[in-house]
XYZ file of C-alpha atoms in Angstrom:
580
model
C 113.153 12.970 15.064
C 110.005 11.204 15.974
C 109.783 7.308 15.667
C 107.061 4.952 16.275
C 107.358 3.043 19.272
C 106.368 -0.586 19.312
C 104.173 -2.135 21.860
C 104.024 -5.810 22.663
C 101.513 -7.517 22.023
C 100.074 -7.574 25.858
C 100.069 -3.562 25.466
C 98.182 -3.996 22.154
C 94.808 -6.058 23.189
C 94.633 -4.008 26.551
C 94.214 -0.512 24.353
C 91.749 -2.212 22.152
C 89.584 -3.329 24.795
C 89.223 0.092 26.679
C 85.816 1.218 26.578
C 84.711 4.134 24.294
C 83.405 7.174 25.790
C 79.815 7.272 25.848
C 77.991 9.274 23.300
C 75.910 12.487 24.096
C 72.172 12.377 24.537
C 70.919 13.920 21.169
C 73.871 12.172 19.236
C 72.357 8.621 20.894
C 68.896 9.464 20.023
C 69.849 10.760 16.156
C 71.673 7.298 15.844
C 68.902 5.384 16.937
C 66.009 6.882 14.792
C 68.161 6.361 11.969
C 68.812 2.895 12.884
C 64.817 2.392 13.730
C 64.250 4.077 9.817
C 66.523 1.974 7.801
C 65.352 -1.182 9.641
C 61.681 -0.561 8.928
C 62.274 -0.363 5.395
C 60.973 2.706 2.976
C 58.215 5.043 4.030
C 54.688 4.477 3.495
C 52.798 5.941 0.845
C 50.452 8.879 1.326
C 47.309 7.452 0.765
C 47.687 4.607 3.132
C 48.389 7.182 5.783
C 45.011 8.998 4.796
C 43.260 6.004 4.842
C 44.432 4.838 8.045
C 43.794 8.258 9.542
C 39.915 7.849 7.989
C 39.571 4.887 9.124
C 40.511 5.551 12.432
C 39.018 9.572 13.019
C 36.094 9.528 11.174
C 34.570 7.048 13.228
C 36.011 8.404 16.640
C 34.492 11.751 15.083
C 30.618 10.392 14.585
C 30.953 8.834 18.117
C 31.557 12.079 19.184
C 29.254 14.255 17.310
C 26.513 11.402 18.282
C 27.378 11.753 22.078
C 26.947 15.567 21.642
C 23.866 15.475 19.797
C 20.168 16.962 20.690
C 18.089 13.551 20.884
C 15.883 13.962 17.345
C 19.381 14.501 15.626
C 20.433 10.823 17.602
C 17.200 9.301 15.896
C 18.224 10.600 12.414
C 21.801 9.210 12.937
C 20.730 6.258 13.728
C 18.084 5.860 10.926
C 20.951 6.507 8.325
C 22.626 3.254 9.693
C 19.475 1.388 9.732
C 18.296 3.009 6.287
C 21.828 1.049 4.427
C 20.288 -2.234 6.494
C 16.903 -1.768 5.171
C 17.895 -1.121 1.648
C 20.314 -4.207 1.438
C 17.118 -6.264 3.325
C 14.987 -5.132 0.542
C 17.355 -5.352 -2.515
C 18.316 -8.964 -0.993
C 14.483 -10.130 -1.110
C 13.807 -8.568 -4.653
C 16.635 -10.154 -6.236
C 15.817 -13.655 -4.556
C 12.081 -13.407 -6.025
C 13.150 -12.429 -9.471
C 15.861 -15.107 -9.813
C 13.229 -17.892 -8.246
C 10.738 -16.586 -11.198
C 13.563 -16.569 -13.647
C 14.682 -20.273 -12.532
C 11.101 -21.995 -12.110
C 9.519 -20.485 -15.967
C 13.272 -20.687 -17.768
C 14.891 -23.882 -16.390
C 12.446 -26.708 -13.970
C 9.328 -25.786 -16.525
C 11.211 -25.016 -19.777
C 8.395 -26.742 -22.267
C 5.988 -28.167 -19.698
C 2.312 -27.537 -20.651
C 0.949 -24.457 -18.308
C -2.259 -26.747 -17.676
C -0.032 -29.895 -16.444
C -0.596 -30.640 -12.529
C 3.445 -30.396 -12.583
C 3.329 -26.615 -13.986
C 0.659 -25.662 -11.190
C 2.700 -27.500 -8.438
C 6.014 -25.700 -9.208
C 4.531 -22.653 -9.858
C 2.374 -22.397 -6.868
C 5.357 -23.034 -4.551
C 7.198 -20.321 -6.171
C 4.450 -17.822 -5.844
C 4.256 -18.780 -1.973
C 8.019 -18.384 -1.545
C 7.651 -15.064 -2.725
C 4.865 -13.992 -0.524
C 6.716 -15.393 2.189
C 9.517 -13.254 1.407
C 7.569 -10.060 0.776
C 5.801 -10.327 3.941
C 8.958 -10.817 6.321
C 10.500 -8.224 4.537
C 7.635 -5.586 4.913
C 7.272 -6.285 8.410
C 11.220 -6.205 9.238
C 11.120 -2.703 7.516
C 7.864 -1.547 8.500
C 6.129 1.766 7.839
C 5.938 2.155 4.366
C 6.569 -1.432 3.169
C 3.672 -2.757 4.960
C 1.329 0.334 3.683
C 2.195 -1.195 0.337
C 1.622 -4.785 1.225
C -1.749 -3.856 2.340
C -2.692 -2.454 -0.508
C -1.915 -5.445 -2.856
C -3.975 -7.531 -0.745
C -7.243 -5.607 -2.357
C -5.917 -7.076 -6.007
C -7.293 -10.722 -5.122
C -8.758 -11.676 -8.869
C -5.301 -10.545 -10.042
C -3.212 -11.792 -8.189
C -2.095 -15.549 -7.072
C -4.101 -17.046 -4.407
C -0.922 -17.470 -2.203
C -0.422 -14.010 -2.340
C -3.585 -12.897 -1.122
C -3.675 -15.764 1.443
C -0.058 -14.529 2.829
C -0.292 -10.761 2.678
C -3.434 -10.476 4.243
C -1.566 -10.813 7.879
C -0.602 -7.399 7.205
C -3.878 -5.689 7.497
C -3.316 -5.771 10.965
C 0.528 -6.536 11.488
C 2.862 -3.804 12.432
C 5.703 -3.308 14.911
C 4.652 -1.882 17.694
C 6.752 0.909 19.628
C 7.858 1.427 23.222
C 6.474 3.763 25.508
C 9.608 5.524 26.239
C 9.152 6.692 22.274
C 5.435 7.627 22.692
C 6.354 10.143 25.256
C 9.538 11.114 23.126
C 7.172 12.183 20.603
C 4.638 13.661 23.364
C 7.098 15.767 24.655
C 8.082 16.959 20.947
C 4.365 17.898 19.860
C 3.067 18.797 23.503
C 6.038 19.265 26.019
C 4.475 16.908 28.362
C 4.259 13.060 28.487
C 1.166 10.977 27.621
C 0.041 10.827 30.819
C -0.367 14.065 31.880
C -2.324 15.473 28.909
C -4.770 12.416 29.162
C -6.625 11.830 32.520
C -5.930 8.063 31.805
C -2.986 6.567 29.161
C -2.993 3.205 28.221
C 0.400 2.838 26.904
C 0.143 -0.839 25.411
C -1.189 -0.091 21.873
C -4.660 -1.844 21.136
C -3.994 -1.952 17.543
C -0.540 -1.139 15.644
C -0.758 -0.150 11.596
C 1.781 0.495 9.147
C 2.324 4.423 9.907
C 1.114 4.371 13.464
C -0.104 2.762 16.920
C -3.542 3.279 18.598
C -3.844 3.718 22.449
C -6.711 4.146 24.580
C -7.128 7.003 26.907
C -9.525 9.308 28.665
C -10.062 13.048 28.628
C -9.998 15.041 31.893
C -13.904 15.367 31.246
C -14.047 11.431 31.056
C -14.558 10.498 27.426
C -13.013 7.444 26.143
C -10.714 8.411 22.917
C -8.599 6.485 20.754
C -5.038 8.280 20.341
C -3.713 7.525 17.325
C 0.478 8.106 17.444
C 2.672 8.248 14.528
C 5.911 6.127 14.594
C 8.577 8.837 15.634
C 10.834 7.922 12.540
C 8.812 7.557 10.122
C 8.640 11.113 8.506
C 12.687 11.210 8.981
C 12.797 7.650 7.062
C 9.730 8.598 4.231
C 12.092 9.768 1.427
C 14.640 7.091 2.136
C 12.233 4.218 1.583
C 10.701 5.935 -1.421
C 13.818 6.155 -3.066
C 14.772 2.452 -1.941
C 11.647 1.002 -3.473
C 11.795 3.306 -6.710
C 15.180 1.688 -7.244
C 13.728 -1.815 -6.906
C 10.872 -1.289 -9.021
C 13.223 -0.372 -11.835
C 15.606 -3.231 -11.379
C 12.475 -5.218 -11.203
C 11.409 -3.387 -14.789
C 15.248 -4.136 -16.248
C 14.594 -8.021 -15.150
C 11.067 -8.359 -16.127
C 9.627 -5.436 -18.298
C 6.669 -5.975 -18.708
C 6.380 -5.675 -14.655
C 6.482 -2.073 -14.784
C 5.062 -0.231 -11.906
C 7.530 2.433 -10.412
C 5.206 4.940 -12.114
C 2.663 4.219 -10.012
C 4.780 4.844 -6.772
C 6.144 8.050 -8.217
C 2.687 9.359 -8.688
C 1.152 8.413 -5.217
C 4.405 9.788 -3.684
C 2.540 12.932 -2.495
C -0.448 11.465 -1.873
C 1.117 8.811 0.631
C 3.093 11.795 2.036
C -0.159 13.314 3.125
C -1.088 10.400 5.328
C 1.809 11.269 7.113
C -0.097 14.725 8.368
C -2.644 14.150 11.347
C -4.009 17.114 10.986
C -4.851 16.768 7.229
C -6.537 13.231 8.534
C -8.702 15.139 10.882
C -9.955 17.671 8.316
C -10.729 14.457 5.842
C -12.737 12.711 8.661
C -14.846 16.109 9.369
C -15.450 16.188 5.450
C -16.188 12.920 5.129
C -18.530 12.892 8.093
C -20.322 15.806 6.113
C -20.856 14.182 2.977
C -22.327 10.752 4.228
C -24.448 12.718 6.834
C -27.441 11.645 5.297
C -26.400 7.743 5.708
C -27.358 7.220 9.358
C -25.679 4.197 9.673
C -22.421 5.994 8.474
C -20.398 6.800 11.953
C -16.934 8.783 11.798
C -15.669 9.293 14.950
C -15.354 13.148 16.312
C -11.992 14.586 16.304
C -10.391 16.444 19.429
C -8.610 19.114 18.103
C -6.860 20.404 21.324
C -5.328 17.029 21.750
C -4.170 16.522 17.697
C -0.989 17.762 15.696
C 0.912 16.548 13.040
C 1.931 13.359 13.979
C -0.977 12.382 17.169
C -4.423 12.620 16.203
C -7.365 11.913 19.064
C -11.242 10.989 17.968
C -13.838 9.471 19.896
C -13.355 5.823 20.689
C -15.741 3.440 18.798
C -16.242 -0.448 19.618
C -17.203 -2.646 16.775
C -15.622 -5.466 14.498
C -14.009 -5.499 11.056
C -16.317 -5.415 8.480
C -15.149 -8.974 6.951
C -15.416 -10.589 10.202
C -18.453 -13.405 9.344
C -18.360 -14.805 12.741
C -18.890 -11.819 14.794
C -21.491 -10.137 12.580
C -23.588 -13.102 12.713
C -22.818 -13.356 16.765
C -24.234 -9.864 16.941
C -27.590 -10.885 15.317
C -26.537 -8.836 12.022
C -26.829 -9.627 8.384
C -24.384 -9.785 5.803
C -26.929 -8.468 3.542
C -27.364 -5.317 5.116
C -23.810 -4.587 5.967
C -22.758 -5.268 2.682
C -25.356 -3.103 1.111
C -24.669 -0.298 3.206
C -20.904 -0.382 2.406
C -21.664 -0.620 -1.433
C -23.785 2.701 -1.474
C -21.718 4.597 0.975
C -18.587 4.225 -0.986
C -20.322 4.522 -4.321
C -21.477 7.976 -3.149
C -18.617 9.378 -2.524
C -17.153 7.843 -5.972
C -20.074 8.866 -8.147
C -21.350 12.091 -6.321
C -19.138 14.041 -3.871
C -15.959 13.220 -5.342
C -14.373 13.122 -2.184
C -13.250 9.309 -1.623
C -11.695 7.432 1.261
C -8.558 5.529 -0.742
C -7.735 3.321 1.639
C -11.282 1.365 2.850
C -9.194 -1.759 3.926
C -11.188 -4.154 6.628
C -9.263 -2.633 9.305
C -10.247 0.559 8.654
C -13.943 -0.214 8.008
C -15.669 -1.620 11.533
C -19.523 -2.708 12.396
C -21.264 -2.203 15.535
C -24.995 -2.582 16.540
C -27.072 0.470 16.136
C -29.942 1.793 18.300
C -32.199 0.599 15.872
C -30.705 -3.081 15.928
C -29.351 -2.955 12.634
C -25.338 -2.320 11.541
C -23.648 0.546 11.412
C -20.351 1.053 9.793
C -17.649 2.882 11.510
C -14.874 4.349 9.330
C -11.360 5.135 10.609
C -8.119 6.144 8.923
C -8.882 8.979 6.354
C -5.638 10.210 5.823
C -5.598 8.992 2.272
C -8.884 10.829 0.424
C -8.331 11.546 -3.344
C -10.831 14.161 -5.123
C -12.295 13.095 -8.210
C -13.577 16.696 -10.035
C -16.603 17.093 -11.561
C -15.740 16.484 -15.149
C -14.337 13.235 -14.198
C -17.045 12.295 -12.193
C -19.424 13.217 -14.785
C -17.288 10.884 -17.371
C -17.270 7.622 -15.388
C -21.736 7.775 -14.427
C -21.955 8.361 -18.097
C -19.453 5.163 -18.819
C -21.031 2.908 -16.249
C -24.591 3.679 -17.622
C -23.220 3.211 -21.019
C -22.080 -0.314 -19.946
C -24.797 -1.346 -18.911
C -27.258 -0.060 -22.017
C -24.937 -1.452 -24.140
C -23.699 1.693 -25.931
C -20.414 1.265 -27.828
C -20.325 4.974 -29.001
C -20.769 6.596 -25.689
C -18.241 4.099 -23.813
C -15.900 5.110 -26.370
C -16.392 8.313 -26.128
C -16.587 8.598 -21.999
C -13.659 6.946 -21.821
C -11.732 9.248 -24.082
C -12.552 12.041 -21.677
C -10.761 9.692 -19.150
C -8.148 9.627 -21.317
C -8.088 6.170 -22.357
C -8.404 4.894 -26.043
C -8.777 1.320 -25.111
C -12.398 1.305 -24.061
C -13.653 -1.939 -23.986
C -10.599 -3.253 -21.578
C -10.670 -0.043 -19.741
C -14.217 -0.892 -18.713
C -13.857 -4.564 -17.982
C -10.914 -3.263 -15.655
C -13.506 -1.106 -14.177
C -16.235 -3.566 -13.541
C -13.982 -6.509 -12.942
C -16.205 -8.866 -14.747
C -16.895 -9.320 -18.697
C -18.872 -6.084 -20.555
C -20.723 -8.771 -22.784
C -22.516 -12.044 -21.651
C -21.156 -13.602 -24.760
C -17.326 -13.145 -23.384
C -18.045 -15.835 -20.701
C -19.059 -18.779 -23.406
C -15.584 -17.759 -25.011
C -13.713 -17.124 -22.173
C -12.041 -20.393 -20.060
C -14.829 -20.203 -17.278
C -16.422 -22.873 -18.508
C -12.732 -25.058 -17.707
C -11.910 -26.396 -14.120
C -8.346 -25.006 -15.160
C -9.392 -20.926 -15.282
C -12.248 -20.339 -13.115
C -12.164 -17.170 -12.811
C -12.393 -14.494 -15.922
C -10.718 -11.791 -14.489
C -7.515 -13.851 -13.395
C -7.496 -15.204 -16.971
C -7.720 -12.061 -18.657
C -5.155 -10.109 -16.374
C -2.492 -12.735 -17.641
C -3.588 -12.390 -21.386
C -3.634 -8.823 -21.271
C -1.390 -7.253 -18.471
C 0.619 -5.270 -20.587
C -2.612 -3.886 -21.938
C -4.100 -3.322 -18.711
C -0.859 -1.196 -17.807
C -1.091 0.818 -20.586
C -4.791 1.353 -19.537
C -3.677 2.288 -16.279
C -1.144 4.458 -17.063
C -3.202 6.652 -19.551
C -5.469 7.084 -16.352
C -6.061 10.500 -14.615
C -3.936 9.703 -11.842
C -6.749 10.473 -9.416
C -8.596 7.318 -11.126
C -5.751 4.991 -9.542
C -7.051 5.647 -6.380
C -10.740 5.258 -7.177
C -9.920 1.859 -8.895
C -8.432 0.991 -5.488
C -11.662 2.048 -3.739
C -13.703 0.075 -5.978
C -11.086 -2.919 -6.008
C -11.087 -3.146 -1.866
C -14.954 -2.690 -1.618
C -15.533 -5.345 -4.248
C -13.125 -7.885 -2.171
C -14.679 -7.334 1.206
C -18.120 -8.334 -0.759
C -16.398 -11.376 -2.091
C -15.248 -12.104 1.484
C -18.938 -12.156 2.836
C -19.829 -14.156 0.648
C -20.949 -12.105 -2.168
C -24.750 -11.638 -0.134
C -25.802 -8.444 -2.684
C -25.514 -7.730 -6.232
C -22.774 -5.186 -6.223
C -23.216 -4.749 -9.652
C -26.654 -3.504 -9.291
C -25.629 -1.591 -6.241
C -23.185 0.816 -7.858
C -24.675 1.032 -11.456
C -27.700 2.391 -9.382
C -25.650 4.826 -7.479
C -24.075 5.943 -10.798
C -27.100 6.760 -12.690
C -28.213 8.420 -9.464
C -25.321 10.838 -9.228
C -24.692 10.990 -13.502
C -28.365 12.100 -13.020
C -27.810 14.814 -10.479
C -24.637 15.614 -12.020
C -26.153 16.014 -15.195
C -28.928 18.602 -13.730
C -27.071 21.666 -14.807
C -26.521 20.480 -18.254
C -30.398 19.447 -18.952
C -31.084 22.950 -17.708
C -29.308 24.729 -20.134
C -30.921 22.485 -22.817
C -34.265 22.510 -21.937
C -34.985 25.625 -20.586
C -38.697 24.259 -19.152
C -37.992 22.084 -15.900
C -41.210 20.048 -16.690
C -39.363 19.015 -19.946
C -35.785 18.534 -18.221
C -37.543 16.626 -15.429
C -38.995 14.587 -18.144
C -35.974 13.674 -19.872
C -33.901 13.042 -16.593
C -36.849 10.164 -15.442
C -36.620 8.956 -19.228
C -33.352 8.258 -18.932
C -33.772 6.862 -15.638
C -36.197 4.337 -16.795
C -34.531 3.431 -19.655
C -31.521 2.495 -17.547
C -33.394 0.165 -14.807
C -35.323 -1.655 -17.334
C -31.811 -2.285 -19.156
C -30.008 -3.196 -15.994
C -33.440 -5.633 -14.749
C -32.657 -7.079 -18.051
C -29.018 -7.776 -17.623
C -29.491 -8.927 -14.148
C -32.209 -11.280 -15.379
C -30.185 -12.648 -18.512
C -27.142 -13.279 -15.828
C -29.500 -15.844 -14.026
C -31.338 -17.704 -17.095
C -27.543 -18.175 -18.337
C -26.668 -19.500 -14.731
C -29.817 -21.704 -15.344
C -28.767 -22.984 -18.661
C -25.221 -23.783 -17.094
C -26.976 -25.869 -14.426
C -28.996 -27.748 -16.894
C -26.289 -28.307 -19.224
C -24.037 -29.850 -16.386
C -27.091 -31.704 -15.311
C -27.317 -33.576 -18.723
C -23.561 -34.059 -18.925
C -23.021 -32.229 -22.005
C -20.231 -29.619 -20.203
C -18.254 -30.167 -16.818
C -19.516 -28.593 -13.834
C -17.779 -24.978 -13.811
C -16.271 -24.029 -10.318
C -17.418 -20.855 -9.147
C -19.156 -20.002 -12.419
C -22.915 -20.150 -10.849
C -22.261 -17.645 -7.872
C -20.247 -15.257 -10.582
C -23.361 -15.468 -12.664
C -25.905 -14.710 -9.903
C -24.087 -12.058 -8.074
């Protein structure tokens, strides 16, 4: 029978110290894995794994996609990333301005009289901060933002002066692009770089606008031309910029309900898109030249169609200087009165008769040069934004203007209603940009130093009513009002050397007589009777207009006399207003 053997302590220790045999590799690996899992804790949740994979994988895939994409696709991908920056910048500026105005009006100026020096000082500083922020944002974002800033410049009778002075730099301010971008666009549109298409091409732009930059070049036949090259990314970012602006305007409406301008951008979206089509601009230029061909002083550069595409416009190069450059005008020996009169007559012809209206006639788009007769010629540029006003609306507008001069309230109401406006009296003041009745001058704040400009006063007091009037108008009338207002602003910058009120009224009644010929032909079968009726209406209008002008000047004389006698304080700017 077996018995356990007894070992001494020495042999027991020797047996225990012997090395155990090394396990096979597979067994060793399995043990290590189990130990590793045990030491790292519980497994990660699935969502963490997905998140980690997304954070690493998506940028990697996008990077590979970008490297493999064509040049145009790469540009669109870059614009998507840059669009986030433009949106953030725009949102920040909008919130900054809104909060600044709220803080000033509800905290700093709470209970402060609006006519006090402190109120004026604080609000002026607030206006300046807002204007500076808008200009900085517009220049950084470029494109459509600069275009809208230029449009605001013409509202110098409604906006605070801080805005007008600051925003005016946008008339000629834009970011220029590199020559590589110019050649890239020419390769896409003409399959050749610019220097091969033209005999000479200056890659340094002579001017940069909101939508394009202009280069000077020479055709192979030696003709000097101006080449307008659209910014290559503008079409790709247009929809995104429009959506950003719509969102910002709606946010402004929520914070300041009376400032409801989102409907304006919505209505003008299609019209603004037309400006991106340079072929359409070329056709507009040719029609403008045809419509105004009887004005010898109007020059529209000839388009060279073989060097024109949707994004490139080539036209004759015309020397000149901006229409509001008073020093250059005087240096050339030209008169401000002649220039202002020709400017008003040319655009009034479009508004009251042809109906094909240049909707962006800011000073950068109207050049002045000395003609062969030694008198001023107007060079009209940038024909991308036009508005057509049909004959029915043109006739109503002409008759409305005529009714205002004749002080015919019934006709004013009738023809304003034909344009879709019920508050005819307020609309007439917006249209004329002056009091409709002379007696309002005495009831307004024009005779006080604090409120020297009637229209600014009226705009503040009736802002919501004005917005309602503008919303009720046919959409083409919005750009017509912009044209009228821009021309008024240019005339004012020249020192108002002519009576814009008189010239516009004359053009209105002349357009009405030409448009109304068909109406009188149906009423008066006899040609002689028809002509007598038209002449009688013109004579009646002429007499009323002359009386209105005389009355305004007599009023100015009376005010001067009252000031001289010390009966009233001197009204700043009233004399010039009444006399012009």
